[in-house]
Each structure stands twice: as structure tokens, then as C-alpha cells.
Amino acid sequence: MQRSRILLWGGVTAAAVGAVLCVLGWYGISGERFAERQLPYLASCTVPGAALIVAGAVLVAAALLLPASPPDRAPPPETAETPPPSSDGPPLRVPGGTLAHRPDCPLVAGKAEATEAGDTALDPCPVCEPWPP
């Protein structure tokens, strides 16, 4: 709410100052007969005034399009709790692999082709370290 209020009043102020500059530029140009004497008024008042009017319009539009309050962050919906993977089972390996893994190792978790390592001589996985070195 505070941000949109600042944008709104900043935009209104910028547009008002721009309008005043445009009027001053028009008044200065109207008093000069030659074009070369009108250019300073055009460069110092009219062009910056027009830019301020455009910037003010953009700020007012942004203030009107912003939501009045930030959206409420709803907690994530509760899902059915799945039990955490267990490391109590025997070490696993993947076919053709040379490493032994804990059952909860992310490298073999959820892979249907992972089988028990058995008595095969395998190196320990550096991620899960199935047994102390």
C-alpha cells in the first residue's frame, strides 16, 4: 500500500511539474519572433516538461496496477508423508557398477535395477559411504 501511494503521488507531482514547464516553454516561445531564439525555450522547458508528463503517467499507471497488498503466502499443501529411506538394509549396487551404496543413497534411491551387493568386492560410494574406510 505504501509503495503504490508513493508511486501515485510521485507520478502526479512529476506530471504537474512537467505541465508547468510546458506552459513556461510555450509562453517563452510565443514571445520570440525568430526560430533561433525559440530553441532555448524548447530545449530547456518544453522537452523536459513533456518527458516529465510521460514519466508521471507511467508512475500513476504503475501505482494503479500494483496490488493493494502483497498476496498472502499460503503454506504448501500437506502431502501424504512418505517414510524416509532407511540405511539399515544391505548395501546395493547397480548392474555393471563398481560402487556399493546405502539404500538411501541418492545415486540408487528409486532405481528398480539396484540390487543387493552381496559378497562382491566393491568400492564404497563417496557420496553415502556405506561403511567406514
PDB file of C-alpha atoms in Angstrom:
ATOM      1  CA  MET A   1       0.000   0.000   0.000  1.00  0.00           C
ATOM      2  CA  GLN A   2       2.798   2.412   0.896  1.00  0.00           C
ATOM      3  CA  ARG A   3       4.681   1.789  -2.356  1.00  0.00           C
ATOM      4  CA  SER A   4       1.631   2.420  -4.532  1.00  0.00           C
ATOM      5  CA  ARG A   5       0.886   5.634  -2.640  1.00  0.00           C
ATOM      6  CA  ILE A   6       4.441   6.891  -3.214  1.00  0.00           C
ATOM      7  CA  LEU A   7       4.240   5.987  -6.905  1.00  0.00           C
ATOM      8  CA  LEU A   8       0.881   7.715  -7.248  1.00  0.00           C
ATOM      9  CA  TRP A   9       1.930  10.972  -5.636  1.00  0.00           C
ATOM     10  CA  GLY A  10       5.323  10.929  -7.339  1.00  0.00           C
ATOM     11  CA  GLY A  11       3.608  10.483 -10.685  1.00  0.00           C
ATOM     12  CA  VAL A  12       1.103  13.258 -10.036  1.00  0.00           C
ATOM     13  CA  THR A  13       3.908  15.591  -8.941  1.00  0.00           C
ATOM     14  CA  ALA A  14       6.070  14.780 -11.967  1.00  0.00           C
ATOM     15  CA  ALA A  15       3.154  15.321 -14.339  1.00  0.00           C
ATOM     16  CA  ALA A  16       2.271  18.648 -12.673  1.00  0.00           C
ATOM     17  CA  VAL A  17       5.853  19.927 -12.850  1.00  0.00           C
ATOM     18  CA  GLY A  18       6.013  18.796 -16.485  1.00  0.00           C
ATOM     19  CA  ALA A  19       2.832  20.670 -17.291  1.00  0.00           C
ATOM     20  CA  VAL A  20       4.201  23.844 -15.666  1.00  0.00           C
ATOM     21  CA  LEU A  21       7.415  23.519 -17.689  1.00  0.00           C
ATOM     22  CA  CYS A  22       5.455  23.063 -20.913  1.00  0.00           C
ATOM     23  CA  VAL A  23       3.398  26.176 -20.181  1.00  0.00           C
ATOM     24  CA  LEU A  24       6.545  28.195 -19.413  1.00  0.00           C
ATOM     25  CA  GLY A  25       8.175  26.936 -22.598  1.00  0.00           C
ATOM     26  CA  TRP A  26       5.116  27.810 -24.659  1.00  0.00           C
ATOM     27  CA  TYR A  27       4.985  31.273 -23.089  1.00  0.00           C
ATOM     28  CA  GLY A  28       8.688  31.856 -23.827  1.00  0.00           C
ATOM     29  CA  ILE A  29       8.391  30.618 -27.417  1.00  0.00           C
ATOM     30  CA  SER A  30       5.319  32.737 -28.087  1.00  0.00           C
ATOM     31  CA  GLY A  31       7.225  35.914 -27.218  1.00  0.00           C
ATOM     32  CA  GLU A  32      10.023  35.265 -29.713  1.00  0.00           C
ATOM     33  CA  ARG A  33       9.692  36.006 -33.394  1.00  0.00           C
ATOM     34  CA  PHE A  34      12.696  34.117 -34.757  1.00  0.00           C
ATOM     35  CA  ALA A  35      13.111  30.346 -34.587  1.00  0.00           C
ATOM     36  CA  GLU A  36      16.708  30.526 -33.358  1.00  0.00           C
ATOM     37  CA  ARG A  37      15.530  32.459 -30.309  1.00  0.00           C
ATOM     38  CA  GLN A  38      12.766  29.904 -29.629  1.00  0.00           C
ATOM     39  CA  LEU A  39      15.128  26.904 -29.451  1.00  0.00           C
ATOM     40  CA  PRO A  40      16.413  27.614 -25.919  1.00  0.00           C
ATOM     41  CA  TYR A  41      12.844  27.583 -24.590  1.00  0.00           C
ATOM     42  CA  LEU A  42      12.145  24.406 -26.480  1.00  0.00           C
ATOM     43  CA  ALA A  43      15.283  22.702 -25.130  1.00  0.00           C
ATOM     44  CA  SER A  44      15.067  23.908 -21.539  1.00  0.00           C
ATOM     45  CA  CYS A  45      11.332  23.826 -20.843  1.00  0.00           C
ATOM     46  CA  THR A  46       9.151  22.093 -23.392  1.00  0.00           C
ATOM     47  CA  VAL A  47      11.127  18.875 -23.981  1.00  0.00           C
ATOM     48  CA  PRO A  48      11.879  18.214 -20.273  1.00  0.00           C
ATOM     49  CA  GLY A  49       8.285  19.112 -19.455  1.00  0.00           C
ATOM     50  CA  ALA A  50       6.957  16.587 -21.926  1.00  0.00           C
ATOM     51  CA  ALA A  51       9.331  13.951 -20.544  1.00  0.00           C
ATOM     52  CA  LEU A  52       8.101  14.621 -17.012  1.00  0.00           C
ATOM     53  CA  ILE A  53       4.488  14.300 -18.131  1.00  0.00           C
ATOM     54  CA  VAL A  54       5.222  10.901 -19.698  1.00  0.00           C
ATOM     55  CA  ALA A  55       7.175   9.748 -16.628  1.00  0.00           C
ATOM     56  CA  GLY A  56       4.356  10.909 -14.361  1.00  0.00           C
ATOM     57  CA  ALA A  57       1.804   9.000 -16.428  1.00  0.00           C
ATOM     58  CA  VAL A  58       3.912   5.846 -16.204  1.00  0.00           C
ATOM     59  CA  LEU A  59       4.234   6.196 -12.414  1.00  0.00           C
ATOM     60  CA  VAL A  60       0.495   6.765 -11.980  1.00  0.00           C
ATOM     61  CA  ALA A  61      -0.284   3.744 -14.167  1.00  0.00           C
ATOM     62  CA  ALA A  62       2.147   1.619 -12.139  1.00  0.00           C
ATOM     63  CA  ALA A  63       0.530   2.767  -8.914  1.00  0.00           C
ATOM     64  CA  LEU A  64      -2.917   1.861 -10.192  1.00  0.00           C
ATOM     65  CA  LEU A  65      -1.826  -1.556 -11.486  1.00  0.00           C
ATOM     66  CA  LEU A  66       0.021  -2.640  -8.336  1.00  0.00           C
ATOM     67  CA  PRO A  67      -1.986  -4.809  -5.967  1.00  0.00           C
ATOM     68  CA  ALA A  68      -3.159  -3.029  -2.836  1.00  0.00           C
ATOM     69  CA  SER A  69      -1.472  -5.547  -0.570  1.00  0.00           C
ATOM     70  CA  PRO A  70       1.053  -8.299  -1.151  1.00  0.00           C
ATOM     71  CA  PRO A  71      -0.513 -11.700  -1.748  1.00  0.00           C
ATOM     72  CA  ASP A  72      -0.737 -13.943   1.278  1.00  0.00           C
ATOM     73  CA  ARG A  73       1.718 -16.765   1.193  1.00  0.00           C
ATOM     74  CA  ALA A  74      -0.241 -19.905   1.783  1.00  0.00           C
ATOM     75  CA  PRO A  75       1.593 -22.814   3.358  1.00  0.00           C
ATOM     76  CA  PRO A  76       2.289 -25.667   0.962  1.00  0.00           C
ATOM     77  CA  PRO A  77      -0.479 -28.241   0.867  1.00  0.00           C
ATOM     78  CA  GLU A  78       0.141 -31.184   3.107  1.00  0.00           C
ATOM     79  CA  THR A  79       1.048 -34.305   1.225  1.00  0.00           C
ATOM     80  CA  ALA A  80       0.993 -37.857   2.398  1.00  0.00           C
ATOM     81  CA  GLU A  81       4.114 -38.422   4.436  1.00  0.00           C
ATOM     82  CA  THR A  82       6.426 -40.960   2.930  1.00  0.00           C
ATOM     83  CA  PRO A  83       8.813 -42.554   5.341  1.00  0.00           C
ATOM     84  CA  PRO A  84      12.408 -41.502   4.854  1.00  0.00           C
ATOM     85  CA  PRO A  85      14.663 -44.031   3.161  1.00  0.00           C
ATOM     86  CA  SER A  86      16.459 -46.306   5.532  1.00  0.00           C
ATOM     87  CA  SER A  87      20.163 -47.052   5.707  1.00  0.00           C
ATOM     88  CA  ASP A  88      19.555 -50.215   7.714  1.00  0.00           C
ATOM     89  CA  GLY A  89      19.381 -52.517   4.696  1.00  0.00           C
ATOM     90  CA  PRO A  90      22.267 -54.282   2.985  1.00  0.00           C
ATOM     91  CA  PRO A  91      24.475 -52.325   0.543  1.00  0.00           C
ATOM     92  CA  LEU A  92      23.166 -52.002  -3.005  1.00  0.00           C
ATOM     93  CA  ARG A  93      24.768 -51.824  -6.425  1.00  0.00           C
ATOM     94  CA  VAL A  94      23.598 -51.097  -9.937  1.00  0.00           C
ATOM     95  CA  PRO A  95      24.276 -53.621 -12.711  1.00  0.00           C
ATOM     96  CA  GLY A  96      27.787 -53.100 -14.056  1.00  0.00           C
ATOM     97  CA  GLY A  97      28.604 -50.654 -11.240  1.00  0.00           C
ATOM     98  CA  THR A  98      31.751 -50.757  -9.145  1.00  0.00           C
ATOM     99  CA  LEU A  99      30.430 -48.960  -6.056  1.00  0.00           C
ATOM    100  CA  ALA A 100      28.459 -50.151  -3.046  1.00  0.00           C
ATOM    101  CA  HIS A 101      25.697 -47.784  -1.878  1.00  0.00           C
ATOM    102  CA  ARG A 102      23.464 -47.395   1.165  1.00  0.00           C
ATOM    103  CA  PRO A 103      19.780 -47.977   0.354  1.00  0.00           C
ATOM    104  CA  ASP A 104      19.069 -44.269   0.869  1.00  0.00           C
ATOM    105  CA  CYS A 105      21.938 -43.053  -1.347  1.00  0.00           C
ATOM    106  CA  PRO A 106      20.628 -40.546  -3.925  1.00  0.00           C
ATOM    107  CA  LEU A 107      22.549 -42.378  -6.640  1.00  0.00           C
ATOM    108  CA  VAL A 108      20.471 -45.553  -6.272  1.00  0.00           C
ATOM    109  CA  ALA A 109      17.308 -44.408  -4.460  1.00  0.00           C
ATOM    110  CA  GLY A 110      14.240 -45.133  -6.566  1.00  0.00           C
ATOM    111  CA  LYS A 111      16.099 -47.222  -9.140  1.00  0.00           C
ATOM    112  CA  ALA A 112      14.379 -50.536  -9.684  1.00  0.00           C
ATOM    113  CA  GLU A 113      17.519 -52.118 -11.161  1.00  0.00           C
ATOM    114  CA  ALA A 114      19.521 -51.611  -7.926  1.00  0.00           C
ATOM    115  CA  THR A 115      20.211 -54.998  -6.307  1.00  0.00           C
ATOM    116  CA  GLU A 116      21.962 -56.196  -3.195  1.00  0.00           C
ATOM    117  CA  ALA A 117      25.748 -56.103  -3.458  1.00  0.00           C
ATOM    118  CA  GLY A 118      26.202 -59.441  -1.721  1.00  0.00           C
ATOM    119  CA  ASP A 119      29.795 -60.688  -1.411  1.00  0.00           C
ATOM    120  CA  THR A 120      31.034 -58.801  -4.486  1.00  0.00           C
ATOM    121  CA  ALA A 121      34.192 -56.743  -3.831  1.00  0.00           C
ATOM    122  CA  LEU A 122      33.058 -53.164  -4.446  1.00  0.00           C
ATOM    123  CA  ASP A 123      34.498 -49.782  -3.577  1.00  0.00           C
ATOM    124  CA  PRO A 124      32.442 -47.612  -1.176  1.00  0.00           C
ATOM    125  CA  CYS A 125      30.372 -44.841  -2.711  1.00  0.00           C
ATOM    126  CA  PRO A 126      31.982 -41.441  -1.983  1.00  0.00           C
ATOM    127  CA  VAL A 127      28.529 -39.862  -1.559  1.00  0.00           C
ATOM    128  CA  CYS A 128      26.913 -42.144   1.031  1.00  0.00           C
ATOM    129  CA  GLU A 129      29.958 -44.027   2.422  1.00  0.00           C
ATOM    130  CA  PRO A 130      28.215 -47.327   3.176  1.00  0.00           C
ATOM    131  CA  TRP A 131      30.880 -48.492   5.594  1.00  0.00           C
ATOM    132  CA  PRO A 132      33.749 -46.760   7.375  1.00  0.00           C
ATOM    133  CA  PRO A 133      37.015 -46.683   5.420  1.00  0.00           C
TER     134      PRO A 133
END
